Coordinates of C-alpha atoms in Angstrom, one line a residue:
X263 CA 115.9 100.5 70.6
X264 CA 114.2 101.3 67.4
X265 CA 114.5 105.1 66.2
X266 CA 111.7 106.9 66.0
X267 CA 110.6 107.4 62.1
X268 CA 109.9 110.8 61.7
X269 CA 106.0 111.2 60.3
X270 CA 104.7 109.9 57.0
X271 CA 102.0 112.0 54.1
X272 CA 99.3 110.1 55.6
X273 CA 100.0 110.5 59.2
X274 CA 100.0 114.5 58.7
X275 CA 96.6 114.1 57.6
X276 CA 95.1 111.9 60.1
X277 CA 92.4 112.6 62.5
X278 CA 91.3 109.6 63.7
X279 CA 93.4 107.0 66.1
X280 CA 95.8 105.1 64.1
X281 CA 95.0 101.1 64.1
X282 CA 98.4 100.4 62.7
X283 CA 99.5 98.2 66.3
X284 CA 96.2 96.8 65.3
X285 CA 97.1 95.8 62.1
X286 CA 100.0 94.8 62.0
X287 CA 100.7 92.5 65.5
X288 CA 98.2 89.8 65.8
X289 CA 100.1 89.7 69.6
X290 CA 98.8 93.1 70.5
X291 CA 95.4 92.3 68.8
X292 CA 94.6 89.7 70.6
X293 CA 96.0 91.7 74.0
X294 CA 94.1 94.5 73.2
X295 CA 90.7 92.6 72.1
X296 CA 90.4 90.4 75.4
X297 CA 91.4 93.9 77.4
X298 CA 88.4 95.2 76.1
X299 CA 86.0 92.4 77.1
X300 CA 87.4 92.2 80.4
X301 CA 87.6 95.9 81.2
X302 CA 83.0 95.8 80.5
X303 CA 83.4 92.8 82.8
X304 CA 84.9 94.7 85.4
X305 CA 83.0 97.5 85.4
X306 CA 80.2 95.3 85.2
X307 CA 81.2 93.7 88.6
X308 CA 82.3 96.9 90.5
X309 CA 78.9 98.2 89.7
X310 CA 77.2 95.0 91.0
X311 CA 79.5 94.8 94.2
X312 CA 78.8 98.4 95.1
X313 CA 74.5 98.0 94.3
X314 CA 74.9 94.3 96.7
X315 CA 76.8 96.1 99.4
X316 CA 73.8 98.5 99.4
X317 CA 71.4 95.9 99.5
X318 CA 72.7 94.2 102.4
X319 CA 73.5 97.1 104.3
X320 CA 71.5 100.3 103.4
X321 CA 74.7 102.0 104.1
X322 CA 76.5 104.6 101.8
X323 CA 79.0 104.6 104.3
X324 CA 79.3 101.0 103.4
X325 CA 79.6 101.5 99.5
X326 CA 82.5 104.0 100.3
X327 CA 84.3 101.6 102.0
X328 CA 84.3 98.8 98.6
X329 CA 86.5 102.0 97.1
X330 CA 88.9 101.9 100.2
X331 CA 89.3 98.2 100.2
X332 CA 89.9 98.2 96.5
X333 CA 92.6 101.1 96.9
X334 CA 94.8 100.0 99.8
X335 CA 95.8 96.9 97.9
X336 CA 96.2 98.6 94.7
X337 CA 98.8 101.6 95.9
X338 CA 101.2 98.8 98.2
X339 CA 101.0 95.7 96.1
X340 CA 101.6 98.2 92.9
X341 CA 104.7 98.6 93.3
X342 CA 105.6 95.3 94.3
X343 CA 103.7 93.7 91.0
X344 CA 105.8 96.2 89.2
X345 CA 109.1 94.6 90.4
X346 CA 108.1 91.4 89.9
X347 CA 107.1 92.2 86.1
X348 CA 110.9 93.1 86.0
X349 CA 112.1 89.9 87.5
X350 CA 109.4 87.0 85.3
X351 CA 108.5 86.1 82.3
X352 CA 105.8 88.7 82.4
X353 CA 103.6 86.1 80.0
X354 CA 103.4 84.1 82.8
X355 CA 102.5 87.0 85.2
X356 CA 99.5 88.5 83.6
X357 CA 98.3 84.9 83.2
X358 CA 98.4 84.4 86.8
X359 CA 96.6 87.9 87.4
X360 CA 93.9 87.4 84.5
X361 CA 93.5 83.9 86.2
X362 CA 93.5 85.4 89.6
X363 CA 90.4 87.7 88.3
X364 CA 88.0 85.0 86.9
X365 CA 88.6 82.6 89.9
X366 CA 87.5 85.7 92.1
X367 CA 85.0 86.6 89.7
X368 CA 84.1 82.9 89.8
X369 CA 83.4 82.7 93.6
X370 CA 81.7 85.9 93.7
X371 CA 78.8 84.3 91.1
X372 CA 78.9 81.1 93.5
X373 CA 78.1 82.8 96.4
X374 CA 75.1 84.9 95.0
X375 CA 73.6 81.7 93.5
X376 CA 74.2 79.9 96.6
X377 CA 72.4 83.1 98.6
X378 CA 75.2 83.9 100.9
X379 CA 75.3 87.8 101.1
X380 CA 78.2 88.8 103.5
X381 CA 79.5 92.1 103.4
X382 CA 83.2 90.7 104.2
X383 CA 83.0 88.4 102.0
X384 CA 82.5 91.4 99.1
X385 CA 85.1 93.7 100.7
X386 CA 87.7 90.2 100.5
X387 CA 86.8 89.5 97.1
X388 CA 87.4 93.5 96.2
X389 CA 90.9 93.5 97.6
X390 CA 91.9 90.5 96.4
X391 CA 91.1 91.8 93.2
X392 CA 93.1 94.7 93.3
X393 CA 95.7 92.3 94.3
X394 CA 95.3 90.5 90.7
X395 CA 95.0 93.7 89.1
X396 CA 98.4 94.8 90.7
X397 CA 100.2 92.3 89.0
X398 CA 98.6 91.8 86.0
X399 CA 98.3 95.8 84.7
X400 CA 102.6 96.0 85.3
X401 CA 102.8 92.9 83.2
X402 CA 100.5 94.0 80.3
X403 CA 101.4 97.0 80.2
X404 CA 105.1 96.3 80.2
X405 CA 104.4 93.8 77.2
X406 CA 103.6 96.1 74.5
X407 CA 107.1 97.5 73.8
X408 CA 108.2 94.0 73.3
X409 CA 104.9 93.2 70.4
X410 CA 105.4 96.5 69.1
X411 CA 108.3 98.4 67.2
X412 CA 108.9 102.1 69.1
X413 CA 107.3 104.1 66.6
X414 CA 103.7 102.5 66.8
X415 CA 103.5 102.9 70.8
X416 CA 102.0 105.7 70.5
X417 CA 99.5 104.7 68.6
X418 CA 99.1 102.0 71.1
X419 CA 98.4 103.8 74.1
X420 CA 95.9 106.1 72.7
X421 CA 93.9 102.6 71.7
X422 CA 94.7 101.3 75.2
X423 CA 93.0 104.5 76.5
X424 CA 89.8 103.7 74.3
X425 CA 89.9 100.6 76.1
X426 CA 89.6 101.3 79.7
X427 CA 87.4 104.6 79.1
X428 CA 84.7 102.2 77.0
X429 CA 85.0 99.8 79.9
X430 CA 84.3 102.7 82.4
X431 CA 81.7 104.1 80.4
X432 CA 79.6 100.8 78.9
X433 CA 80.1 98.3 82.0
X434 CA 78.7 99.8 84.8
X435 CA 75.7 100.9 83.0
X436 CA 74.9 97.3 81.2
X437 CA 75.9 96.2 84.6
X438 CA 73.0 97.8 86.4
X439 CA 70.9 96.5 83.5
X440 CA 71.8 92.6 83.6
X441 CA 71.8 93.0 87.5
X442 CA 68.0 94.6 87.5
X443 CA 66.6 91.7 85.0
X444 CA 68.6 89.0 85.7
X445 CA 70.7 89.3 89.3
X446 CA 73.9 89.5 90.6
X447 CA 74.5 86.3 89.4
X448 CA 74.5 86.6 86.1
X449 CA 76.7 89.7 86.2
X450 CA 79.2 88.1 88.1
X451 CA 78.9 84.9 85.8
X452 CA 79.4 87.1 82.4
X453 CA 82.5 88.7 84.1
X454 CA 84.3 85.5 84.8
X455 CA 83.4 84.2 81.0
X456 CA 84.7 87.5 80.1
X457 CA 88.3 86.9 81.4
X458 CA 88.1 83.6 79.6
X459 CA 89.2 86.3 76.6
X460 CA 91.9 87.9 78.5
X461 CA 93.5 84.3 79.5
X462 CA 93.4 83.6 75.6
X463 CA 94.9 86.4 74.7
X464 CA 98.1 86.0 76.9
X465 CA 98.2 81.8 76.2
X466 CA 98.6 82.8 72.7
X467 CA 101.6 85.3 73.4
X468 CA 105.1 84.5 73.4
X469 CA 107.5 84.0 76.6
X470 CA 108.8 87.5 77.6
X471 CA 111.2 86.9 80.6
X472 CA 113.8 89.6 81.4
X473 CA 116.7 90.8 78.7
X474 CA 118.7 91.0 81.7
X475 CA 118.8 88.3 84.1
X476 CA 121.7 89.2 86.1
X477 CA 119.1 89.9 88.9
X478 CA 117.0 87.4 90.8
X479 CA 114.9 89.8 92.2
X480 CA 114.0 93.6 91.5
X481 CA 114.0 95.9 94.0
X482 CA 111.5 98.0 94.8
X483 CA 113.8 101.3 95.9
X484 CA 115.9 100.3 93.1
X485 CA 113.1 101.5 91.0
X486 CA 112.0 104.3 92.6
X487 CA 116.0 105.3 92.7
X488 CA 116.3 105.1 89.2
X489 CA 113.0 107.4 89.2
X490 CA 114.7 110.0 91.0
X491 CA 117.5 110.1 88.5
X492 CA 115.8 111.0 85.2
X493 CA 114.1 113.9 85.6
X494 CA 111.9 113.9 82.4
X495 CA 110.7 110.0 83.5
X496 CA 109.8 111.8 87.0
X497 CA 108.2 114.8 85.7
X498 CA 105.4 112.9 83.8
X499 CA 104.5 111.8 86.9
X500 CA 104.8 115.2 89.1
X501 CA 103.3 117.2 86.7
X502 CA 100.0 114.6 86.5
X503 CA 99.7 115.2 90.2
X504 CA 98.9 118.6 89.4
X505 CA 96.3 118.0 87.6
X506 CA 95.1 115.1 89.8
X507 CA 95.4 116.9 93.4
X508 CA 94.5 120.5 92.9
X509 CA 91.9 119.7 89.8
X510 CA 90.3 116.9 90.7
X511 CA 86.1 118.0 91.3
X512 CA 84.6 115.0 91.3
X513 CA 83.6 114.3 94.7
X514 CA 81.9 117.9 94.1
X515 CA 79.5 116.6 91.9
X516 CA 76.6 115.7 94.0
X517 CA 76.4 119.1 95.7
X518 CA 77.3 120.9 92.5
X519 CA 74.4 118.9 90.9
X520 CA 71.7 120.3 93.2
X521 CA 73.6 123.6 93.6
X522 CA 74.3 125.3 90.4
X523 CA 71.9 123.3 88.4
X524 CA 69.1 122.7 90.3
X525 CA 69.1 118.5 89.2
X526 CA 69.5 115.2 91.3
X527 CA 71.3 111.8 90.7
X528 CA 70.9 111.4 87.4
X529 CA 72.5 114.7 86.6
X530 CA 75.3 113.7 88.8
X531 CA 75.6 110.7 86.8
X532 CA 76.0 112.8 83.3
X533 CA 78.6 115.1 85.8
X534 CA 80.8 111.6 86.1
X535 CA 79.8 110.2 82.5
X536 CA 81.2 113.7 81.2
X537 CA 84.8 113.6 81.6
X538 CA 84.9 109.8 80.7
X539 CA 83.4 110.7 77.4
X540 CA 86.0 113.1 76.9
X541 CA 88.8 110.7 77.9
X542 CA 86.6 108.3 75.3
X543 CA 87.0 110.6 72.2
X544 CA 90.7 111.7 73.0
X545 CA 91.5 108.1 71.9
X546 CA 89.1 108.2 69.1
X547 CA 90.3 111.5 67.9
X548 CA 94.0 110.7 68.4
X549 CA 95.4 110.6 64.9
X550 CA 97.1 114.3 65.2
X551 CA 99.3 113.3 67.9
X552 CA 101.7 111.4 65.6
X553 CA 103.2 115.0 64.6
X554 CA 103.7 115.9 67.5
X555 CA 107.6 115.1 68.5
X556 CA 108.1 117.5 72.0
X557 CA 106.0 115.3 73.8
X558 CA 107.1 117.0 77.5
X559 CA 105.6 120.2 75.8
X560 CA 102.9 118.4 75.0
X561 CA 102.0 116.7 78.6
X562 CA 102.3 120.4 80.5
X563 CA 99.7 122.0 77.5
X564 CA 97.6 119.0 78.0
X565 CA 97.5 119.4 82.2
X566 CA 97.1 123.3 81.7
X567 CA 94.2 122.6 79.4
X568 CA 92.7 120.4 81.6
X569 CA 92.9 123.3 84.7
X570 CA 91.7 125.7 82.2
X571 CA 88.9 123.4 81.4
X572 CA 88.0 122.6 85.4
X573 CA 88.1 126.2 85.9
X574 CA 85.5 127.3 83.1
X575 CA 83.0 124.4 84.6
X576 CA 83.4 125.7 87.9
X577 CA 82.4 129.3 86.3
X578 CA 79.3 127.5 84.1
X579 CA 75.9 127.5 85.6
X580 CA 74.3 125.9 82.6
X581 CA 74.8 122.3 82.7
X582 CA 75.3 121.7 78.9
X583 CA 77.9 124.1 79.0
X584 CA 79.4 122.7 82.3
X585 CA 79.3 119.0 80.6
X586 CA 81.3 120.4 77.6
X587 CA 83.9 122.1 79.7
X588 CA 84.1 118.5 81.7
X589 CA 84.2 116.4 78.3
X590 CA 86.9 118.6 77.6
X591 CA 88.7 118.2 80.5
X592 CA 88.6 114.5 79.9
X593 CA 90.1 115.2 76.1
X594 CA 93.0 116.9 78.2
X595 CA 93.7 114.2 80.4
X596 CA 93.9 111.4 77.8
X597 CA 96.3 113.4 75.5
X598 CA 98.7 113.6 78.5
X599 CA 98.3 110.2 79.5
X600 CA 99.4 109.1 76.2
X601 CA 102.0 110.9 75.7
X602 CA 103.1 109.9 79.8
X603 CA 102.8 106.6 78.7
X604 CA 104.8 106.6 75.2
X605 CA 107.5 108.6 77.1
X606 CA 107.6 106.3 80.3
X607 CA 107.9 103.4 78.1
X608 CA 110.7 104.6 74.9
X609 CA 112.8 106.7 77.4
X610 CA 113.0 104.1 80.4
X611 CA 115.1 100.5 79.5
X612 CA 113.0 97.2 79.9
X613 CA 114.2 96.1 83.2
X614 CA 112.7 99.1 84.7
X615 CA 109.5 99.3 82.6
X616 CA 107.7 97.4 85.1
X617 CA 108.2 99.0 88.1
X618 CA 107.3 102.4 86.3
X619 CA 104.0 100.8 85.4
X620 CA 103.7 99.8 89.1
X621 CA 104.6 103.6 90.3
X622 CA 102.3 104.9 87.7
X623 CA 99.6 102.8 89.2
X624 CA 100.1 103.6 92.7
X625 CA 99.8 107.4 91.2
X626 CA 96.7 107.2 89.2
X627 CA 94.8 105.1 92.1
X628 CA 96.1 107.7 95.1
X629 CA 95.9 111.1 93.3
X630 CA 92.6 111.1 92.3
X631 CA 91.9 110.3 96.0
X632 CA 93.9 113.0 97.3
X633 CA 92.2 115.4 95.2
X634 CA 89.1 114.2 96.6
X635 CA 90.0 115.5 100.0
X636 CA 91.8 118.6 99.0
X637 CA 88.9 119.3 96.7
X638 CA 86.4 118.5 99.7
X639 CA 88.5 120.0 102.3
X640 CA 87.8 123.6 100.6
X641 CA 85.0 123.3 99.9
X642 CA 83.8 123.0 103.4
X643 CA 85.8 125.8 104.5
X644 CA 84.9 128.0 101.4
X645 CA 82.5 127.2 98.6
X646 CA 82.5 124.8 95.5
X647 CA 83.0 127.2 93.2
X648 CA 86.4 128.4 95.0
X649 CA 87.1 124.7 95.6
X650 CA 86.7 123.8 91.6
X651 CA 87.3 127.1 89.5
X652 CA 89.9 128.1 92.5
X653 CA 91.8 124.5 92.0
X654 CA 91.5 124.5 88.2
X655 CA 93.4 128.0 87.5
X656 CA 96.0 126.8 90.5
X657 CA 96.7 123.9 88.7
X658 CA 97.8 126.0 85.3
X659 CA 99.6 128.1 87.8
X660 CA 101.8 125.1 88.7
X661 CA 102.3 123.9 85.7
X662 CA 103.5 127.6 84.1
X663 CA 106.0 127.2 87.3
X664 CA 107.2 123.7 86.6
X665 CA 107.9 124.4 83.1
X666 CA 110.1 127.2 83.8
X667 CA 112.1 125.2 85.6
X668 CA 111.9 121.5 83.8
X669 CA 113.8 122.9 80.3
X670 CA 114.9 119.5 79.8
X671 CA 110.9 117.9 80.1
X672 CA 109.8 120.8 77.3
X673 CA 112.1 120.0 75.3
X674 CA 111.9 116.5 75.3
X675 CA 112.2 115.3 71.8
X676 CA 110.7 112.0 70.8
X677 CA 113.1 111.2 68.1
X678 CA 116.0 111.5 70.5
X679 CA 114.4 110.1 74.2
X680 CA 116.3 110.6 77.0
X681 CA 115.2 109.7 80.6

């Protein structure tokens, strides 16, 4: 393992993310270049799945269930893609995921040009999806510490997170746009073109089968045991679910919208658009992070911040104020999911690497769920405002708890990682 070079001048000084992975691996370049198309063609298509769904149905009931088939698959084949990134040349993995993608991508343009509108046929194509992206996000994710030295991973992560955050952000909206002038079609046609990037990007890297082949095949619990033996590798994780489960306001929105300020869907749109932004501009503005060596510390601040942040929008009644307390809270959540990331990745060996990634998945999919129905759930039997602001100060409460007891996780040191 590479050691970790403690910062240079220039580092100190920067603001801004650092493009050094960028720069200097024409690999992760190309990785991170077609990640970026495909992630706008994604969003692109779940947009246009969701609107079709609609149209055939008139159903919001119907819409909800395009998230449900799209999560099952995700959480139970996420682990599993995870062991298999452990066990193959994970080149050859994300290939067979990105070609997965634009094949289903592929079919779904076929149909619509053809006219056949079937609502099973769009909840199929979703999950099969999710399949692909199960086995392909281990892989590529897994990848980078083998096209990058330690010290630039980092680095690497907070441009990941400017990735999918753009793609969240830009492809649902030009989504709606393409699908209002020109059909679902053509959406679906400029999102299998798009993975055409993706594919290139993984033919051009080089074979990365397992350093240790002593196994034919990874085990799931094997993972997950290993998991439950380093307790900074698991507290990443436990102390995201905090955030994710008691913090989590954004099935809130609609109500709050209408509510506290007196708007309709379009400010419930800038509610969601918010915290993306956030997450958006804590890539951007990621060049500090390089000084920072306790990355533990650094994740609880970041969860805290992001309960303090939760709390003060469920306190705002002015909706410019509430959208800065939400971009805010998106800042927060991208700071700690690059440090999770850098640590889950320097701290664990590479035959495990993969099915951390397919854990960390299975997290980031269900918790946000969770808190969906927690946050919902006490609402009903409260109010919003005890549901958001209540949630928001209870998650800072955890994590003041947690750190008392997770001395190894503060002190984590970046330039000495242990699991």
């Amino acid at each position: 393992m590479t050691a970790v070079e403690p910062p240079r001048e220039d580092e100190k000084r920067r603001i801004f993310a650092d493009l050094t992975p960028l720069r200097t691996s024409a690999d992760y370049r190309r990785l991170w270049f077609g990640s970026s198309v495909s992630w706008v063609g994604q969003g692109m298509t779940t947009l246009a799945i969701s609107l079709q769904v609609y149209e055939i149905t008139g159903s919001a009931f119907s819409v909800g269930l395009v998230g449900l088939f799209s999560l099952v698959p995700l959480v139970v084949f996420g682990l599993y893609g995870g062991a298999i990134a452990d066990t193959v040349d994970r080149r050859t993995l994300g290939l067979v995921g990105a070609a997965g993608a634009a094949a289903l991508s592929a079919a779904l343009a076929t149909a619509a040009f053809a006219g056949f509108h079937r609502v099973w046929f769009l909840y199929a194509i979703v999950a099969l999806q999710a399949v692909c992206g199960a086995l392909n996000s281990p892989a590529r994710s897994a990848m980078i510490p083998r096209l990058l030295p330690t010290e630039q991973l980092r680095a690497a992560h907070a441009l990941n997170s400017m990735v999918m955050t753009f793609g969240t952000l830009v492809g649902p909206s030009l989504g709606g746009v393409i699908v209002g002038f020109a059909g679902y079609q053509t959406a679906y046609t400029i999102d299998a073109l798009a993975f055409f990037a993706s594919l290139y990007a993984m033919w051009r890297l080089p074979s990365m089968p397992p350093e240790h082949t002593g196994a034919k095949r990874a085990s799931v619990l094997a993972g997950l045991r290993f998991l439950g033996t380093r307790p900074n590798l698991r507290a990443t994780f436990v102390s995201d679910l905090f955030a994710m489960i008691l913090a989590q306001p954004k099935a809130l929105f609609p109500a709050v919208a209408v509510l506290w300020f007196g708007g309709d869907a379009r400010t419930t749109g800038l509610l969601v658009a918010a915290p993306a932004f956030g997450a958006l501009m804590g890539g951007v503005v990621s060049g500090w992070q390089s000084r920072i060596r306790r990355h533990g510390q650094a994740i609880l601040v970041s969860v805290a911040a992001w309960g303090l942040a939760i709390a003060a929008f469920g306190l705002s009644r002015n909706l410019w104020v509430g959208l800065l307390c939400l971009a805010a809270a998106g800042y927060a959540d991208t700071s700690s999911m690059i440090f999770r990331n850098t640590m889950m990745q320097v701290a664990a060996p590479d035959e495990m690497r993969g099915r951390l990634q397919g854990v960390f998945i299975v997290v980031v999919a269900g918790g946000p769920r969770l808190g969906d129905f927690v946050a919902g759930s006490v609402a009903d039997l409260t109010s919003p405002l005890v549901a958001i602001t209540g949630g928001g100060l209870l998650c800072v409460l955890a994590v003041a708890v947690f750190a008392v007891f997770a001395r190894g996780f503060r002190r984590y040191d970046a330039e000495h990682p242990t699991p």
